Structure formats: C-alpha cells, structure tokens
Short mmCIF file of C-alpha atoms in Angstrom, two decimals:
data_model
loop_
_atom_site.label_atom_id
_atom_site.label_comp_id
_atom_site.label_asym_id
_atom_site.label_seq_id
_atom_site.Cartn_x
_atom_site.Cartn_y
_atom_site.Cartn_z
CA MET G 739 -4.61 -99.16 57.51
CA SER G 740 -3.23 -102.67 57.79
CA SER G 741 -5.29 -105.76 57.07
CA THR G 742 -5.52 -109.21 58.60
CA LYS G 743 -5.38 -110.93 55.22
CA THR G 744 -2.91 -113.82 55.25
CA LEU G 745 -0.13 -113.40 52.70
CA THR G 746 2.39 -115.90 51.40
CA GLU G 747 6.02 -114.83 51.49
CA PRO G 748 7.77 -115.29 48.12
CA SER G 749 10.40 -117.94 47.89
CA THR G 750 13.99 -116.80 48.20
CA PRO G 751 16.84 -118.54 46.36
CA ALA G 752 18.74 -120.81 48.73
CA LEU G 753 21.99 -119.03 47.98
CA LEU G 754 20.65 -115.85 49.53
CA LYS G 755 19.31 -117.54 52.64
CA LEU G 756 22.56 -117.72 54.47
CA ARG G 757 26.11 -116.83 55.02
CA GLY G 758 28.73 -116.69 52.34
CA VAL G 759 31.82 -114.60 52.93
CA HIS G 760 30.93 -111.03 53.78
CA PRO G 761 33.05 -108.18 55.11
CA THR G 762 32.91 -106.70 58.58
CA PRO G 763 31.97 -103.01 58.65
CA ASN G 764 34.68 -100.62 59.80
CA THR G 765 33.02 -98.42 62.39
CA CYS G 766 36.15 -96.49 63.46
CA ALA G 767 34.73 -93.28 62.03
CA TYR G 768 31.65 -93.67 64.23
CA PRO G 769 32.95 -95.12 67.52
CA GLU G 770 29.54 -94.96 69.21
CA LEU G 771 28.47 -97.83 66.95
CA ASP G 772 30.94 -100.08 68.76
CA ARG G 773 30.34 -98.58 72.18
CA LYS G 774 26.55 -98.20 72.13
CA GLY G 775 25.39 -100.00 69.00
CA TYR G 776 23.89 -96.83 67.51
CA THR G 777 24.84 -93.25 66.72
CA VAL G 778 23.49 -90.08 65.12
CA VAL G 779 25.43 -88.44 62.28
CA LYS G 780 24.46 -84.79 62.54
CA GLY G 781 23.58 -82.75 59.47
CA ALA G 782 23.99 -85.34 56.74
CA LEU G 783 21.40 -83.30 54.85
CA SER G 784 20.50 -79.65 55.32
CA ALA G 785 17.27 -78.70 57.07
CA GLU G 786 16.10 -77.09 53.84
CA LYS G 787 16.71 -80.25 51.82
CA SER G 788 14.97 -82.33 54.49
CA LEU G 789 11.91 -80.06 54.40
CA GLU G 790 11.75 -80.49 50.63
CA TYR G 791 11.61 -84.27 51.05
CA VAL G 792 8.92 -83.97 53.71
CA SER G 793 6.82 -81.99 51.25
CA ARG G 794 7.33 -84.66 48.59
CA ALA G 795 6.34 -87.35 51.09
CA PHE G 796 3.05 -85.53 51.68
CA ASP G 797 2.61 -85.14 47.92
CA TRP G 798 2.84 -88.92 47.75
CA LEU G 799 0.20 -89.47 50.45
CA GLU G 800 -2.18 -86.95 48.91
CA GLY G 801 -1.68 -88.57 45.50
CA PHE G 802 -3.72 -91.60 46.56
CA ASN G 803 -6.83 -89.37 46.65
CA LYS G 804 -8.20 -91.13 49.72
CA GLY G 805 -9.08 -87.92 51.55
CA PHE G 806 -5.80 -87.04 53.29
CA LYS G 807 -4.88 -83.35 53.19
CA ARG G 808 -1.67 -82.21 54.84
CA ASP G 809 -3.18 -78.86 55.87
CA ASP G 810 -6.38 -80.31 57.34
CA ARG G 811 -5.77 -82.22 60.59
CA SER G 812 -9.33 -83.57 60.52
CA THR G 813 -8.27 -85.73 57.53
CA TRP G 814 -5.35 -87.33 59.39
CA ARG G 815 -7.08 -90.68 59.82
CA PRO G 816 -5.89 -94.18 58.87
CA GLU G 817 -8.83 -94.69 56.52
CA ASN G 818 -7.65 -91.68 54.48
CA LEU G 819 -4.22 -93.22 53.89
CA PRO G 820 -2.85 -96.13 51.87
CA ALA G 821 -2.20 -99.31 53.87
CA PHE G 822 0.55 -99.12 56.48
CA VAL G 823 1.65 -100.99 59.61
CA TRP G 824 2.79 -100.04 63.11
CA GLY G 825 1.60 -96.47 63.07
CA GLY G 826 3.36 -95.26 59.94
CA LEU G 827 5.58 -97.86 58.26
CA PHE G 828 4.75 -97.81 54.56
CA ASN G 829 6.20 -100.84 52.79
CA ARG G 830 3.67 -101.27 49.97
CA HIS G 831 2.34 -99.38 46.94
CA GLY G 832 5.74 -99.31 45.22
CA VAL G 833 6.97 -96.68 47.68
CA GLN G 834 10.45 -98.25 47.62
CA HIS G 835 10.83 -96.97 44.05
CA GLU G 836 9.17 -93.59 44.27
CA GLN G 837 11.32 -90.85 42.77
CA TRP G 838 11.60 -88.92 46.05
CA VAL G 839 12.73 -92.06 47.88
CA TRP G 840 15.39 -92.74 45.24
CA ASP G 841 16.50 -89.12 45.44
CA VAL G 842 17.02 -89.49 49.20
CA ARG G 843 19.05 -92.71 48.96
CA SER G 844 21.13 -91.18 46.15
CA GLU G 845 22.21 -88.17 48.22
CA GLN G 846 25.99 -88.23 48.12
CA ALA G 847 26.31 -87.07 51.73
CA ILE G 848 24.45 -90.19 52.90
CA VAL G 849 26.48 -92.43 50.61
CA ASP G 850 29.67 -90.87 51.99
CA VAL G 851 28.77 -91.96 55.53
CA PHE G 852 28.47 -95.58 54.44
CA SER G 853 31.61 -95.27 52.31
CA LYS G 854 33.53 -94.62 55.53
CA ILE G 855 31.95 -97.66 57.14
CA TRP G 856 32.84 -99.99 54.26
CA ASP G 857 36.11 -98.35 53.11
CA THR G 858 34.80 -98.03 49.55
CA ASP G 859 32.50 -95.77 47.57
CA GLU G 860 31.47 -98.65 45.28
CA LEU G 861 28.27 -99.50 47.12
CA LEU G 862 24.86 -101.04 46.51
CA VAL G 863 21.76 -99.74 48.29
CA SER G 864 18.65 -101.54 49.54
CA PHE G 865 15.26 -100.89 47.96
CA ASP G 866 13.78 -100.09 51.35
CA SER G 867 10.67 -98.46 52.78
CA VAL G 868 9.61 -95.21 54.45
CA ASN G 869 8.00 -94.09 57.69
CA ILE G 870 5.40 -91.32 57.78
CA SER G 871 3.82 -91.38 61.23
CA LEU G 872 1.03 -88.97 62.01
CA PRO G 873 -0.41 -88.14 65.46
CA PHE G 874 -3.75 -89.93 65.15
CA ASP G 875 -6.68 -89.62 67.50
CA GLU G 876 -6.34 -92.19 70.29
CA ASN G 877 -9.49 -93.93 69.05
CA ALA G 878 -8.12 -94.35 65.52
CA ASN G 879 -8.15 -97.91 64.19
CA PHE G 880 -4.59 -98.91 63.34
CA GLN G 881 -1.92 -101.36 64.49
CA LYS G 882 -0.62 -100.11 67.83
CA GLY G 883 2.06 -101.16 70.27
CA ALA G 884 5.74 -102.01 70.10
CA TRP G 885 7.37 -104.75 68.03
CA PRO G 886 10.88 -105.31 69.41
CA HIS G 887 13.06 -107.17 66.93
CA THR G 888 16.48 -107.42 65.37
CA ASP G 889 17.17 -107.29 61.64
CA GLN G 890 19.79 -110.01 61.79
CA SER G 891 19.34 -113.78 61.70
CA PRO G 892 20.30 -115.71 64.86
CA LEU G 893 22.56 -117.70 62.53
CA ARG G 894 24.71 -114.62 61.88
CA ARG G 895 26.43 -113.59 65.08
CA HIS G 896 29.15 -111.23 63.91
CA LYS G 897 28.97 -107.51 63.13
CA HIS G 898 27.24 -107.93 59.84
CA CYS G 899 25.19 -104.92 58.82
CA ILE G 900 24.83 -101.23 59.72
CA GLN G 901 21.36 -99.88 59.05
CA GLY G 902 20.30 -96.29 58.62
CA ILE G 903 17.32 -94.00 59.04
CA MET G 904 17.43 -90.72 57.16
CA ASN G 905 15.57 -88.52 59.61
CA LEU G 906 13.74 -85.62 57.93
CA VAL G 907 12.02 -83.85 60.86
CA GLU G 908 12.86 -82.97 64.45
CA VAL G 909 12.34 -85.94 66.80
CA GLY G 910 12.63 -85.28 70.50
CA PRO G 911 11.77 -87.31 73.60
CA LYS G 912 8.00 -87.18 72.94
CA ASP G 913 8.15 -87.67 69.17
CA GLY G 914 8.08 -90.80 67.05
CA SER G 915 11.59 -92.17 66.47
CA LEU G 916 13.79 -95.23 66.67
CA MET G 917 13.63 -97.02 70.03
CA VAL G 918 16.75 -99.04 70.91
CA LEU G 919 17.29 -101.48 73.76
CA GLU G 920 20.62 -100.14 74.95
CA GLY G 921 23.18 -102.85 75.63
CA SER G 922 21.31 -105.55 73.70
CA PHE G 923 23.72 -105.74 70.77
CA GLU G 924 26.61 -106.58 73.12
CA LEU G 925 24.60 -109.50 74.50
CA TYR G 926 23.49 -110.79 71.10
CA ASN G 927 25.86 -113.76 70.91
CA GLU G 928 25.48 -114.69 74.57
CA PHE G 929 21.71 -114.73 74.22
CA PHE G 930 21.64 -117.19 71.34
CA GLU G 931 24.44 -119.32 72.79
CA THR G 932 22.42 -119.75 76.00
CA HIS G 933 19.00 -120.07 74.35
CA GLU G 934 19.51 -122.83 71.83
CA GLN G 935 16.56 -124.56 73.47
CA ASP G 936 14.36 -121.71 72.22
CA ALA G 937 15.09 -122.46 68.58
CA PRO G 938 12.14 -123.92 66.62
CA PRO G 939 12.33 -127.62 65.59
CA GLU G 940 13.72 -126.68 62.20
CA GLY G 941 16.38 -124.47 63.80
CA TRP G 942 16.88 -120.72 63.82
CA SER G 943 15.63 -118.97 60.70
CA TRP G 944 17.91 -117.75 57.93
CA ARG G 945 15.73 -114.63 57.72
CA ASP G 946 17.46 -111.47 58.88
CA SER G 947 14.84 -110.99 61.54
CA PHE G 948 14.31 -112.15 65.10
CA VAL G 949 11.32 -111.21 67.28
CA PRO G 950 11.97 -112.04 70.95
CA SER G 951 9.17 -113.09 73.25
CA ASP G 952 8.35 -111.15 76.43
CA GLU G 953 10.29 -113.74 78.41
CA GLN G 954 13.31 -113.40 76.14
CA ILE G 955 13.18 -109.61 76.37
CA GLN G 956 13.16 -109.96 80.16
CA TRP G 957 16.53 -111.75 79.89
CA PHE G 958 17.96 -108.51 78.49
CA TYR G 959 16.22 -106.39 81.12
CA ASP G 960 17.72 -108.59 83.82
CA ARG G 961 21.15 -107.69 82.48
CA GLY G 962 20.58 -103.95 82.66
CA CYS G 963 19.32 -103.18 79.16
CA LYS G 964 16.95 -100.22 78.96
CA TRP G 965 14.89 -98.67 76.21
CA ARG G 966 15.99 -95.31 74.81
CA LYS G 967 14.38 -93.16 72.15
CA VAL G 968 16.95 -91.84 69.66
CA GLU G 969 16.57 -88.08 69.29
CA ALA G 970 17.63 -86.41 66.05
CA GLY G 971 17.14 -83.27 64.01
CA PRO G 972 16.03 -82.78 60.42
CA GLY G 973 18.82 -84.02 58.17
CA ASP G 974 20.44 -86.24 60.80
CA LEU G 975 21.28 -89.83 59.85
CA ILE G 976 20.63 -92.47 62.52
CA LEU G 977 22.85 -95.55 62.31
CA TRP G 978 22.60 -98.78 64.24
CA ASP G 979 24.10 -102.27 64.39
CA SER G 980 21.59 -104.85 63.11
CA ARG G 981 22.13 -106.91 66.27
CA MET G 982 20.48 -104.16 68.30
CA ILE G 983 16.93 -104.89 69.48
CA HIS G 984 14.80 -101.99 68.31
CA TYR G 985 11.42 -100.80 67.04
CA GLY G 986 9.77 -97.62 65.78
CA GLY G 987 8.47 -95.61 68.72
CA LYS G 988 5.17 -93.78 68.36
CA ALA G 989 4.66 -90.09 68.91
CA GLU G 990 3.30 -89.13 72.32
CA GLY G 991 2.46 -85.58 71.23
CA ASP G 992 1.34 -83.79 68.09
CA SER G 993 4.49 -84.08 65.96
CA ILE G 994 4.81 -86.01 62.72
CA ARG G 995 7.63 -88.37 61.81
CA VAL G 996 9.02 -88.59 58.27
CA ALA G 997 12.01 -90.81 57.55
CA THR G 998 13.41 -93.20 54.95
CA TYR G 999 15.33 -96.41 55.62
CA VAL G 1000 18.75 -96.60 53.97
CA CYS G 1001 21.39 -99.34 53.97
CA TYR G 1002 24.47 -99.79 51.78
CA LYS G 1003 27.10 -102.50 51.34
CA PRO G 1004 30.09 -103.07 49.00
CA ALA G 1005 29.12 -104.03 45.47
CA LYS G 1006 32.11 -106.36 45.13
CA ASP G 1007 30.72 -108.72 47.77
CA ILE G 1008 27.40 -109.55 46.16
CA GLU G 1009 26.82 -113.10 44.88
CA PRO G 1010 25.99 -113.52 41.15
CA GLN G 1011 22.55 -114.91 41.93
CA ALA G 1012 21.82 -111.90 44.09
CA VAL G 1013 22.82 -109.63 41.20
CA GLU G 1014 20.18 -111.33 39.07
CA LEU G 1015 17.57 -110.99 41.81
CA ARG G 1016 18.36 -107.28 42.31
CA GLN G 1017 17.97 -106.77 38.56
CA LYS G 1018 14.57 -108.48 38.70
CA CYS G 1019 13.55 -106.27 41.63
CA TRP G 1020 14.56 -103.17 39.71
CA ASP G 1021 12.89 -104.28 36.47
CA GLN G 1022 9.61 -105.07 38.26
CA LEU G 1023 9.93 -102.29 40.87
CA ILE G 1024 9.89 -104.70 43.81
CA GLY G 1025 11.14 -103.68 47.26
CA THR G 1026 13.81 -105.48 49.27
CA SER G 1027 14.67 -106.00 52.92
CA HIS G 1028 17.44 -103.97 54.57
CA ASP G 1029 20.60 -105.80 53.50
CA PRO G 1030 21.56 -104.95 49.89
CA LEU G 1031 23.48 -108.23 49.48
CA LEU G 1032 21.41 -110.81 51.36
CA PHE G 1033 17.80 -109.77 50.97
CA ARG G 1034 14.18 -110.77 50.64
CA GLU G 1035 11.66 -109.32 48.22
CA THR G 1036 9.11 -107.07 49.90
CA GLY G 1037 6.15 -104.90 49.04
CA SER G 1038 2.85 -105.24 47.21
CA ILE G 1039 4.12 -107.23 44.23
CA ALA G 1040 6.17 -109.67 46.28
CA LEU G 1041 3.60 -110.24 49.02
CA GLY G 1042 0.39 -109.76 47.07
CA PRO G 1043 -2.07 -106.86 47.38
CA LEU G 1044 -4.25 -106.46 50.45
CA THR G 1045 -7.11 -105.01 48.41
CA PRO G 1046 -8.07 -105.22 44.71
CA ASP G 1047 -7.33 -101.53 44.20
CA GLU G 1048 -3.92 -101.51 45.87
CA ARG G 1049 -1.27 -99.69 43.87
CA LEU G 1050 1.50 -102.15 43.09
CA ARG G 1051 4.05 -99.77 41.61
CA PRO G 1052 4.74 -96.05 41.61
CA LEU G 1053 2.71 -94.16 39.03
CA GLN G 1054 5.92 -93.35 37.18
CA ARG G 1055 9.14 -95.35 36.93
CA PRO G 1056 11.90 -93.40 38.69
CA VAL G 1057 14.60 -91.80 36.60
CA LEU G 1058 17.96 -92.67 38.14
CA SER G 1059 21.02 -90.46 38.04
CA ASP G 1060 24.31 -92.01 36.97
CA ARG G 1061 25.22 -92.45 40.64
CA ALA G 1062 21.85 -93.98 41.47
CA GLN G 1063 22.19 -96.50 38.64
CA LEU G 1064 25.41 -97.74 40.23
CA LEU G 1065 23.80 -97.88 43.69
CA ALA G 1066 20.86 -99.80 42.25
CA GLY G 1067 23.12 -102.26 40.45
CA VAL G 1068 21.59 -101.28 37.10
CA GLU G 1069 25.10 -100.33 35.96
CA SER G 1070 28.35 -101.93 37.10
CA TYR G 1071 31.24 -100.14 38.78
#
C-alpha cells in the first residue's frame, strides 16, 4: 500500500531536462495513432506466452512473503502486497529490472512494432514499471480514484513519444485498463497556447508529465472529449501518443489486470550524457520514466524507500540476452 511519506526527487542533469533534436515517430503502420491518438496491436504475444508472464508476475508478488497467495482470494488485500499506487501500479522494489519484466520488453514481436514506428531496429528501451491490479474489497485501504495526466511536458508540443502497454490478460469494458480522453491529443497544442496564464511562476515544467486540474479537464470536455476504456486481449499491445490525457482505470468487477509498460526510441538519437545516466541506472538497477532518451530516475533507490524493509533491487540481477543488452544500452549497436 502507498505511504504519505514525503520523498525528494533526485536531481536530473540539465541536458536531459529539455529538448534537443529528436525524431518524429512514423505512425503510418498504425494509422489510428494519428486519427485517435491510440491503437491496439492485436496478438503481439500469444495467449500462452502472456499466461506464462502472468504466472511469473504472481511469483513475484508471492516472493515478498507478505501473505499474498494467488489461489486464496481472502489474501488479496493491500497489506499483503509490496507498496503500490493507484490500485496496482508497482514502481518500486526493483521491479523495473526483474527478469520477467526484462523478458517481456525483450520480446522481438514487441520490438518489431516499435521498429516500424521509428524506421529502425536499433532501439533503446525504458526501464519502466508494471501494473498488477487486483479486485480488492471496496473497504480496502489503498489509493483510489483517477489521475488524468499526460506523459509529455507542456514545453514539447510535437509528436514526440509513443508509449506502450503490454497487456497480458483480457480487459473488457468492466475490467481495469487504460482510460483515454478521446480527442485530447489533437487539442494538446491549442490547450497550452491558450492557457499560458496557467503556467506556474517558473514556467511550465521540463518534466514529461502534466496533471490538469478539474477546470482544465472541463476545457476538453467542452470541446467534445470523452473518456473511453481501451479493451484488449491477452498478448495485445496498446499504443498511445504521449500527448493523450489518460490514466489507469480500475476494475469494476472481479477480473485482475496484469501489464507491463514498454517504450522504445532510436539509439542513435540519445545524448552522450544520457548514455552515461542509462549505464548508471543499469549498474545500480534503477528504474526510469517512459522515454528511453529523455528520462528521470524512478523507483526505490532513486526516490528513497518508504519503509526500512523495502526491497531496493530485485533479489537477483537479471541476465540479459544479446538483444536485451542492446536494448538496455549495455552494448552498442
């Protein structure tokens, strides 16, 4: 369960805080990305392979020995799980470098999707988090509600990043899945151009994150934007434009959600200082934010533990395949 402890965000080198010259993704292979701002790539992984990863995800949860048992619904309580936020987002405990998470992001079929988007197979991948959302009792004590946001700085107003969720279970209209505010990505530039007065005194943040207020969200509603839950099957890859307002929707029924976050960009476009920072993150098993080129450090080591007994790293350092070493930036193309 999440804590209210105040944490200090690690400093980020100034070079990584903004701009630079970065390519525009080529979304011709997935035209819905330009038309709707999101799409579902069916069958990136087989249902059998997806089920295997779900089992490994539950192995990971049970490995904390906090009382969670996958086959005993009475143990599906926040206090029996390692710390998480928003119903099932696990971004601590070294999960970004667990072997099963690396095995997912190294799947060639997923890499191939992003190769089409960037017109190259020489890619780097983010050291991102996972989502394992369980249908808790309505009286369970955990962080509830929606958290609409974008994963793109207001200072970056072009098509900049395509994010991915590797969906490992069936998610229908009542299940936990990605919620998108349809139409919001098309209004991204207009919103910031007409809301300069909303910027803080120091200006819009360089962080690839923007959390609109209720009043600002209403601006999008007034222009016809509506929330939609993205439905997908086991093995489907959900893609979306980082300018899209979105959040992780909770389950309304009894179904679980298991997914990993994946994002890739061309290795040739990374700045030298970012190469050094990625190497540090790999050496120390630190997580990163979504963008593999312009990123922040995340996770227990970067942010500091919530409790004295918090696991900072995976129990075992992952063993990377030759392909994964290239994706990690451990080896050069």
